[in-house]
Amino acid sequence: MNLKKFKFVNVDVLIGEKTTLTGNITTESAIKIDGIMQGNITTTSEVIISETASVEGDVIGSALIVSGKLKGNVTVTNQLVIKENGVLEGDIKTGALVIEEGGIFIGSNHSVKKEPSSEENIVAETPDTGM
């Protein structure tokens, strides 16, 4: 996943800075957490944990940016980014891991090889016509 593209994700689920949530979230939408959450997050889309956020629970999604604090195990199929102020404590499985200078990761990392989609297979098998 291109990090620049990730910055402009349409967020359908927002947990505000002055909100505390206890419980699990399951959705197909992108999620941004600005507040405090205790519970697991499961989505087929992106998860953004902002600088003001503190999350305790497991995260499953397509991509994840951690700018705040996350304590829990993570499984993302694409890219996991720990920003300069981000702290992630837990075991992770991800397609790609980026840790900015100052970012903290405590745990173990297991790379997940992403299977190419059928569209990627078609493109790879199409001969180059030089046009």
mmCIF file of C-alpha atoms in Angstrom:
data_model
loop_
_atom_site.group_PDB
_atom_site.id
_atom_site.type_symbol
_atom_site.label_atom_id
_atom_site.label_comp_id
_atom_site.label_asym_id
_atom_site.label_seq_id
_atom_site.Cartn_x
_atom_site.Cartn_y
_atom_site.Cartn_z
ATOM 1 C CA MET A 1 0.000 0.000 0.000
ATOM 2 C CA ASN A 2 1.262 3.421 -0.900
ATOM 3 C CA LEU A 3 1.606 5.495 2.295
ATOM 4 C CA LYS A 4 0.651 8.712 0.470
ATOM 5 C CA LYS A 5 -2.599 7.081 -0.650
ATOM 6 C CA PHE A 6 -3.241 5.897 2.912
ATOM 7 C CA LYS A 7 -3.254 9.488 4.221
ATOM 8 C CA PHE A 8 -6.425 10.199 2.249
ATOM 9 C CA VAL A 9 -8.573 7.254 3.299
ATOM 10 C CA ASN A 10 -12.286 8.001 3.750
ATOM 11 C CA VAL A 11 -13.014 7.178 7.396
ATOM 12 C CA ASP A 12 -16.509 5.901 8.159
ATOM 13 C CA VAL A 13 -15.944 5.030 11.843
ATOM 14 C CA LEU A 14 -14.460 7.666 14.164
ATOM 15 C CA ILE A 15 -13.872 7.329 17.894
ATOM 16 C CA GLY A 16 -13.395 10.931 19.042
ATOM 17 C CA GLU A 17 -10.633 12.280 21.250
ATOM 18 C CA LYS A 18 -12.930 12.736 24.266
ATOM 19 C CA THR A 19 -14.496 9.272 23.856
ATOM 20 C CA THR A 20 -13.732 6.088 25.776
ATOM 21 C CA LEU A 21 -15.015 2.889 24.195
ATOM 22 C CA THR A 22 -15.062 -0.530 25.796
ATOM 23 C CA GLY A 23 -16.012 -3.306 23.399
ATOM 24 C CA ASN A 24 -15.162 -4.788 20.031
ATOM 25 C CA ILE A 25 -15.656 -3.188 16.603
ATOM 26 C CA THR A 26 -16.305 -5.281 13.497
ATOM 27 C CA THR A 27 -16.833 -3.442 10.205
ATOM 28 C CA GLU A 28 -15.851 -3.287 6.562
ATOM 29 C CA SER A 29 -15.106 0.448 6.837
ATOM 30 C CA ALA A 30 -11.952 2.402 7.631
ATOM 31 C CA ILE A 31 -11.610 3.265 11.320
ATOM 32 C CA LYS A 32 -9.862 6.191 13.037
ATOM 33 C CA ILE A 33 -9.331 6.195 16.771
ATOM 34 C CA ASP A 34 -8.580 9.522 18.477
ATOM 35 C CA GLY A 35 -9.736 8.526 21.971
ATOM 36 C CA ILE A 36 -9.347 5.558 24.305
ATOM 37 C CA MET A 37 -10.474 2.070 23.332
ATOM 38 C CA GLN A 38 -10.383 -1.272 25.104
ATOM 39 C CA GLY A 39 -11.414 -4.007 22.703
ATOM 40 C CA ASN A 40 -10.583 -5.649 19.418
ATOM 41 C CA ILE A 41 -10.849 -3.993 15.999
ATOM 42 C CA THR A 42 -11.659 -6.107 12.948
ATOM 43 C CA THR A 43 -12.091 -4.576 9.506
ATOM 44 C CA THR A 44 -11.390 -5.334 5.871
ATOM 45 C CA SER A 45 -10.181 -1.741 5.496
ATOM 46 C CA GLU A 46 -7.631 0.585 7.127
ATOM 47 C CA VAL A 47 -7.155 1.487 10.793
ATOM 48 C CA ILE A 48 -5.640 4.771 11.969
ATOM 49 C CA ILE A 49 -4.603 5.224 15.598
ATOM 50 C CA SER A 50 -3.871 8.931 16.031
ATOM 51 C CA GLU A 51 -1.394 10.635 18.396
ATOM 52 C CA THR A 52 -4.089 11.224 21.013
ATOM 53 C CA ALA A 53 -5.294 7.604 20.948
ATOM 54 C CA SER A 54 -4.668 4.717 23.296
ATOM 55 C CA VAL A 55 -5.900 1.280 22.212
ATOM 56 C CA GLU A 56 -5.707 -1.970 24.144
ATOM 57 C CA GLY A 57 -6.830 -4.873 21.972
ATOM 58 C CA ASP A 58 -6.039 -6.837 18.841
ATOM 59 C CA VAL A 59 -6.278 -5.229 15.388
ATOM 60 C CA ILE A 60 -7.079 -6.997 12.114
ATOM 61 C CA GLY A 61 -7.259 -4.961 8.915
ATOM 62 C CA SER A 62 -5.811 -4.270 5.504
ATOM 63 C CA ALA A 63 -3.423 -1.542 6.741
ATOM 64 C CA LEU A 64 -2.582 0.238 9.990
ATOM 65 C CA ILE A 65 -0.968 3.523 11.018
ATOM 66 C CA VAL A 66 0.016 3.875 14.693
ATOM 67 C CA SER A 67 0.755 7.421 15.836
ATOM 68 C CA GLY A 68 -0.487 6.885 19.408
ATOM 69 C CA LYS A 69 -0.320 3.839 21.680
ATOM 70 C CA LEU A 70 -1.442 0.313 20.785
ATOM 71 C CA LYS A 71 -1.090 -2.697 23.057
ATOM 72 C CA GLY A 72 -2.267 -5.851 21.313
ATOM 73 C CA ASN A 73 -1.554 -8.258 18.492
ATOM 74 C CA VAL A 74 -1.873 -7.036 14.906
ATOM 75 C CA THR A 75 -2.626 -8.754 11.596
ATOM 76 C CA VAL A 76 -2.622 -6.543 8.490
ATOM 77 C CA THR A 77 -2.466 -7.809 4.928
ATOM 78 C CA ASN A 78 -0.709 -4.746 3.509
ATOM 79 C CA GLN A 79 1.348 -2.110 5.308
ATOM 80 C CA LEU A 80 1.842 -1.372 9.007
ATOM 81 C CA VAL A 81 3.372 2.034 9.795
ATOM 82 C CA ILE A 82 4.559 3.083 13.242
ATOM 83 C CA LYS A 83 4.949 6.859 13.159
ATOM 84 C CA GLU A 84 7.624 8.811 15.065
ATOM 85 C CA ASN A 85 5.447 9.142 18.216
ATOM 86 C CA GLY A 86 3.794 5.736 17.863
ATOM 87 C CA VAL A 87 4.185 2.862 20.290
ATOM 88 C CA LEU A 88 3.109 -0.676 19.432
ATOM 89 C CA GLU A 89 3.451 -3.457 21.980
ATOM 90 C CA GLY A 90 2.439 -6.884 20.698
ATOM 91 C CA ASP A 91 3.095 -9.481 18.049
ATOM 92 C CA ILE A 92 2.444 -8.537 14.437
ATOM 93 C CA LYS A 93 1.805 -10.252 11.115
ATOM 94 C CA THR A 94 2.080 -7.872 8.171
ATOM 95 C CA GLY A 95 2.904 -7.631 4.501
ATOM 96 C CA ALA A 96 5.220 -4.649 5.076
ATOM 97 C CA LEU A 97 6.502 -2.912 8.207
ATOM 98 C CA VAL A 98 7.668 0.713 8.382
ATOM 99 C CA ILE A 99 8.964 2.200 11.638
ATOM 100 C CA GLU A 100 9.780 5.894 11.514
ATOM 101 C CA GLU A 101 12.662 7.241 13.588
ATOM 102 C CA GLY A 102 11.368 7.582 17.150
ATOM 103 C CA GLY A 103 8.649 4.962 16.694
ATOM 104 C CA ILE A 104 8.668 2.113 19.212
ATOM 105 C CA PHE A 105 7.864 -1.545 18.529
ATOM 106 C CA ILE A 106 8.008 -4.166 21.288
ATOM 107 C CA GLY A 107 7.129 -7.675 20.145
ATOM 108 C CA SER A 108 7.752 -10.063 17.290
ATOM 109 C CA ASN A 109 7.190 -9.594 13.571
ATOM 110 C CA HIS A 110 6.065 -12.267 11.105
ATOM 111 C CA SER A 111 5.946 -11.324 7.436
ATOM 112 C CA VAL A 112 2.831 -12.307 5.520
ATOM 113 C CA LYS A 113 3.212 -12.877 1.805
ATOM 114 C CA LYS A 114 0.282 -11.337 -0.016
ATOM 115 C CA GLU A 115 -1.192 -13.541 -2.705
ATOM 116 C CA PRO A 116 -1.487 -11.680 -6.023
ATOM 117 C CA SER A 117 -5.028 -10.841 -7.059
ATOM 118 C CA SER A 118 -6.466 -12.256 -10.275
ATOM 119 C CA GLU A 119 -6.066 -8.787 -11.891
ATOM 120 C CA GLU A 120 -2.352 -8.792 -11.051
ATOM 121 C CA ASN A 121 -2.034 -12.264 -12.600
ATOM 122 C CA ILE A 122 -3.704 -11.064 -15.800
ATOM 123 C CA VAL A 123 -1.419 -8.033 -16.017
ATOM 124 C CA ALA A 124 1.653 -10.172 -15.383
ATOM 125 C CA GLU A 125 0.658 -12.629 -18.131
ATOM 126 C CA THR A 126 -0.187 -9.958 -20.723
ATOM 127 C CA PRO A 127 2.692 -9.494 -23.212
ATOM 128 C CA ASP A 128 4.145 -6.018 -23.577
ATOM 129 C CA THR A 129 3.147 -4.635 -26.965
ATOM 130 C CA GLY A 130 5.438 -1.630 -26.665
ATOM 131 C CA MET A 131 2.599 0.914 -26.905
#
